[in-house]
Each structure stands twice: as C-alpha cells, then as structure tokens.
Amino acid sequence: MKKSKLDLREAIVDTAIAIAERSNWEAVRLFDVAAELDITLDEIRVHFREKEDLVDAWFDRADSQMLRAAETVEFMSLPPRERLQLLIMCWLDALAAHRKVTRQMIGAKLEPGHLHIQIPAIMRVSRTVQWLREAAQRDATSVRRALEETALTTIYLATFAYWMQDDSENSQNTRDFLAHKLKYAESLDHLVYSTPHQDTAADATTETQSIHEIPESFESSPLTEPIAQERHAKSG
C-alpha cells in the first residue's frame, strides 16, 4: 500500500535516524534511506531538499510535542515557571529515545566552516523559543519582552547542552538543572520588575495577624504568578 505524503515524510526521518543509530549521523546518506524504503531519491527530494532538512524535521517533532503539552486544562492551571519547566522538558523528552544521534546532529552543525548550516540553526533556536513563549502564554512587550526572550534562549540552550550529556534516569539531573535556572531567572525578574498589587480581603486579614507586616499590594513580574495565590494555596 502506497504511503501518504505525511507518512512517507515521517518514514524518511525515522529511517535516517535508524541508520544513524546503527552507525552515526555523519554516515547517513540519502541514497541509503531511499534504498531501505524502496523509493527514489526524487521522492525524498519532494520532502527534503538536503540531508540537513532532516535535522529540522527531527526538531520540528519536538516543537510539536511541546505545543501539544500546552493544550490541556491542567497546563493552564500551572504557575508560569512550572509551565516553562514542563514545556522545555517535553521538548527534550521528544528527542530522548535518540539522544546520541541528536548530539551528533548538533556536533555536525558546530563543525568549523559550516556557516551555511550554523546561521539557519540560530534561526531555528529563535523559532523554538518563540513557540515556547506562545505556548506558555507570555505577553511581555518592548524591553521586557526582549529581556525575557534573551533569558529564555540562554536557559533553553544551557539546558539542551546539559541534557545531551545527562545519563540520569528520566533525565532527572536535567530537570533539576532547569528548575534551578528558572527559579534564579524568576528571582531576578521579580527583583527588577515587581511592584505592589492588591491582596484579597481574606489574605489581608490573615496577614495582619502575623508579626511581620506584608505590603497590601504588588504586581507580578513576567515570570511569576501572583504570590497571594501561592500563599492561599499553601494555607489551604
């Protein structure tokens, strides 16, 4: 039975990954992929202009899995920092079954003299970060948006680099690494941008009974949820 265009495209990527697992990504040749699928090179060309496009397709899968994770009601109930944690780890988990090959793909992009590959790779990173912000429903603007994008790009790349060498069960070390980076970024963000916001009447009554008086209002920063909600959750 002839494969649909989408099925054939996915089969080409899967076959290239399988060949790389048996050898390495550098050894993958499109004519070998065609031979294993019993198709022509021209049929591959319809979907991929060159071998490097297979790498983009591989990372597109991670983007897609990350975005699907944001479609649940449970996701939207998470605080912003936890949304970012979940999204980045979903992106990495999509690649985890072939971590070695993924590492080889990145290594090939970083080889000297491959500027024609490296420049598009920079755009690829930017695109993933933009989808990350959209999925997490980040709505900062102007300077705050630029700073947030820079911070998220740095955290995403640092976590990706850490993950590629992580052999802990379920990438737990990477999860801890990411959680630490996001918490630190959230603290800096709150320090720079926080201003008072109005507490609820119930919170205000509770807080006035404590020894330390807390201001009645503060504004949540771009990477934080209202702290009053966290206090209420803990007290409940």
Coordinates of C-alpha atoms in Angstrom, one line a residue:
M1 CA 0.0 0.0 0.0
K2 CA 1.4 3.4 -1.0
K3 CA 2.2 5.7 1.9
S4 CA 0.6 9.1 2.1
K5 CA 2.8 12.1 1.7
L6 CA 2.8 12.7 5.5
D7 CA 3.5 9.1 6.3
L8 CA 6.4 9.0 3.8
R9 CA 7.9 12.1 5.2
E10 CA 7.9 10.7 8.7
A11 CA 9.2 7.4 7.4
I12 CA 12.1 9.1 5.8
V13 CA 13.1 10.8 9.1
D14 CA 12.6 7.6 11.0
T15 CA 14.8 5.6 8.6
A16 CA 17.6 8.2 8.7
I17 CA 17.5 8.1 12.5
A18 CA 17.6 4.3 12.5
I19 CA 20.6 4.3 10.1
A20 CA 22.4 6.8 12.4
E21 CA 21.7 4.6 15.4
R22 CA 23.5 1.7 13.7
S23 CA 26.4 3.9 12.7
N24 CA 26.4 7.7 13.2
W25 CA 24.7 10.7 11.8
E26 CA 27.7 11.6 9.6
A27 CA 27.4 8.3 7.9
V28 CA 23.7 8.7 6.9
R29 CA 23.3 9.1 3.1
L30 CA 20.0 9.8 1.4
F31 CA 20.6 7.1 -1.2
D32 CA 20.7 4.6 1.8
V33 CA 17.5 6.0 3.1
A34 CA 15.9 5.6 -0.3
A35 CA 17.1 2.0 -0.6
E36 CA 15.7 1.0 2.7
L37 CA 12.3 2.5 1.9
D38 CA 12.4 1.2 -1.6
I39 CA 11.8 4.7 -3.0
T40 CA 13.7 7.0 -5.3
L41 CA 15.9 9.9 -4.4
D42 CA 13.5 12.2 -6.2
E43 CA 10.7 11.1 -3.9
I44 CA 12.9 12.1 -1.0
R45 CA 13.7 15.4 -2.7
V46 CA 9.9 16.2 -2.8
H47 CA 10.0 16.4 1.0
F48 CA 13.6 17.3 1.8
R49 CA 16.0 19.5 -0.2
E50 CA 19.1 18.1 1.5
K51 CA 20.1 15.9 4.4
E52 CA 20.2 18.9 6.8
D53 CA 16.4 19.3 6.3
L54 CA 16.0 16.0 8.1
V55 CA 17.5 17.6 11.2
D56 CA 15.0 20.4 11.1
A57 CA 12.2 17.8 10.7
W58 CA 13.6 16.0 13.8
F59 CA 13.4 19.1 15.9
D60 CA 10.0 20.0 14.4
R61 CA 8.7 16.9 16.1
A62 CA 10.0 18.2 19.5
D63 CA 8.3 21.6 18.8
S64 CA 5.0 19.8 18.0
Q65 CA 5.2 17.7 21.2
M66 CA 5.9 20.8 23.3
L67 CA 2.9 22.6 21.8
R68 CA 0.6 19.7 22.4
A69 CA 1.5 19.7 26.0
A70 CA 0.2 23.2 26.3
E71 CA -3.3 22.3 25.1
T72 CA -4.6 20.7 28.4
V73 CA -6.6 22.4 31.1
E74 CA -4.1 21.2 33.7
F75 CA -1.3 23.0 31.9
M76 CA -3.1 26.4 32.1
S77 CA -3.6 26.0 35.9
L78 CA 0.2 25.8 36.4
P79 CA 2.2 28.9 37.6
P80 CA 4.3 30.4 34.8
R81 CA 7.6 29.0 36.0
E82 CA 6.2 25.4 36.0
R83 CA 4.7 26.0 32.5
L84 CA 8.2 26.8 31.2
Q85 CA 9.7 23.8 33.0
L86 CA 7.1 21.4 31.6
L87 CA 7.4 22.8 28.0
I88 CA 11.2 22.6 27.8
M89 CA 11.3 19.1 29.3
C90 CA 8.5 18.0 26.9
W91 CA 10.7 19.3 24.0
L92 CA 13.7 17.3 25.3
D93 CA 11.7 14.2 26.1
A94 CA 10.6 14.1 22.5
L95 CA 14.2 13.5 21.5
A96 CA 15.3 11.4 24.4
A97 CA 15.0 8.0 22.6
H98 CA 17.7 9.1 20.2
R99 CA 19.9 11.3 22.4
K100 CA 23.1 10.1 20.9
V101 CA 22.0 10.8 17.4
T102 CA 20.7 14.2 18.5
R103 CA 24.1 15.0 20.0
Q104 CA 25.8 14.0 16.7
M105 CA 23.4 16.3 14.7
I106 CA 24.4 19.2 16.9
G107 CA 28.1 18.3 16.7
A108 CA 27.8 18.4 12.9
K109 CA 26.3 21.8 12.9
L110 CA 29.1 23.1 15.1
E111 CA 31.9 21.9 12.9
P112 CA 34.2 24.8 11.6
G113 CA 33.3 26.0 8.1
H114 CA 29.7 25.2 8.3
L115 CA 28.3 28.7 8.4
H116 CA 25.6 27.8 5.8
I117 CA 24.3 25.4 8.5
Q118 CA 25.1 27.4 11.6
I119 CA 23.2 30.6 10.6
P120 CA 19.9 28.7 9.9
A121 CA 20.5 26.9 13.2
I122 CA 20.4 30.2 15.1
M123 CA 17.1 31.0 13.4
R124 CA 15.9 27.5 14.4
V125 CA 16.7 28.2 18.1
S126 CA 14.9 31.5 17.9
R127 CA 11.8 29.9 16.3
T128 CA 11.6 27.3 19.1
V129 CA 11.9 29.9 21.8
Q130 CA 9.1 31.9 20.2
W131 CA 6.8 28.9 20.2
L132 CA 7.9 28.3 23.8
R133 CA 6.7 31.8 24.7
E134 CA 3.5 31.4 22.8
A135 CA 2.7 28.0 24.4
A136 CA 3.4 29.4 27.9
Q137 CA 1.3 32.5 27.0
R138 CA 4.0 35.0 27.7
D139 CA 2.7 38.5 27.0
A140 CA 5.6 40.8 27.9
T141 CA 6.2 43.7 25.4
S142 CA 9.0 46.0 24.4
V143 CA 12.1 45.9 26.6
R144 CA 10.6 43.3 29.0
R145 CA 9.9 41.0 26.0
A146 CA 13.4 41.3 24.7
L147 CA 14.9 40.6 28.1
E148 CA 12.6 37.6 28.5
E149 CA 13.5 36.2 25.1
T150 CA 17.2 36.5 25.9
A151 CA 16.8 34.8 29.3
L152 CA 14.7 32.0 27.9
T153 CA 17.1 31.4 25.0
T154 CA 20.0 31.2 27.3
I155 CA 18.2 28.8 29.7
Y156 CA 16.9 26.7 26.8
L157 CA 20.4 26.3 25.2
A158 CA 22.1 25.7 28.5
T159 CA 19.6 23.0 29.4
F160 CA 19.8 21.4 26.0
A161 CA 23.6 21.3 26.3
Y162 CA 23.3 19.8 29.8
W163 CA 20.7 17.2 28.7
M164 CA 22.9 15.9 25.8
Q165 CA 25.4 14.6 28.4
D166 CA 22.9 13.6 31.0
D167 CA 22.6 9.8 31.7
S168 CA 20.5 10.1 34.8
E169 CA 17.2 8.2 35.0
N170 CA 14.4 10.1 33.3
S171 CA 16.8 13.0 32.8
Q172 CA 16.3 13.9 36.4
N173 CA 19.6 15.8 36.6
T174 CA 18.5 17.9 33.7
R175 CA 15.1 18.6 35.3
D176 CA 16.9 19.8 38.5
F177 CA 19.3 21.9 36.4
L178 CA 16.4 23.5 34.6
A179 CA 14.4 24.1 37.7
H180 CA 17.3 25.9 39.3
K181 CA 17.9 28.1 36.3
L182 CA 14.2 29.1 36.0
K183 CA 13.9 29.8 39.7
Y184 CA 17.0 32.1 39.5
A185 CA 15.6 33.9 36.5
E186 CA 12.3 34.3 38.2
S187 CA 14.0 35.8 41.2
L188 CA 15.9 38.3 39.1
D189 CA 12.8 39.2 37.1
H190 CA 10.8 39.8 40.3
L191 CA 13.6 41.9 41.7
V192 CA 13.7 44.1 38.6
Y193 CA 10.0 44.4 37.8
S194 CA 7.9 43.8 40.8
T195 CA 5.6 46.5 42.2
P196 CA 2.7 46.2 44.6
H197 CA -0.6 44.6 43.8
Q198 CA -3.9 44.4 45.7
D199 CA -4.2 41.4 48.0
T200 CA -7.6 39.8 48.6
A201 CA -9.5 40.8 51.7
A202 CA -9.1 37.3 53.1
D203 CA -5.3 37.4 52.6
A204 CA -5.1 40.9 54.1
T205 CA -7.0 39.8 57.2
T206 CA -4.7 36.8 57.6
E207 CA -1.5 38.7 57.1
T208 CA -2.3 41.5 59.6
Q209 CA -2.4 38.8 62.3
S210 CA 1.2 37.9 61.6
I211 CA 4.2 39.5 63.3
H212 CA 5.7 40.7 60.0
E213 CA 3.5 43.1 58.0
I214 CA 3.5 42.5 54.3
P215 CA 2.5 45.3 51.8
E216 CA -1.1 45.0 50.7
S217 CA -0.2 45.1 47.0
F218 CA 2.5 44.1 44.5
E219 CA 2.5 43.4 40.7
S220 CA 3.5 40.0 39.4
S221 CA 6.6 40.0 37.1
P222 CA 6.7 38.4 33.7
L223 CA 7.9 35.0 35.0
T224 CA 5.7 34.9 38.1
E225 CA 2.1 34.4 39.2
P226 CA 0.5 36.5 42.0
I227 CA 2.2 35.4 45.2
A228 CA -1.1 35.8 47.0
Q229 CA -2.4 32.8 45.2
E230 CA 0.6 30.7 46.3
R231 CA 0.1 31.8 49.9
H232 CA -3.5 30.9 49.7
A233 CA -2.7 27.5 48.2
K234 CA -0.2 26.8 51.0
S235 CA -2.6 27.9 53.7
G236 CA -5.3 25.6 52.2

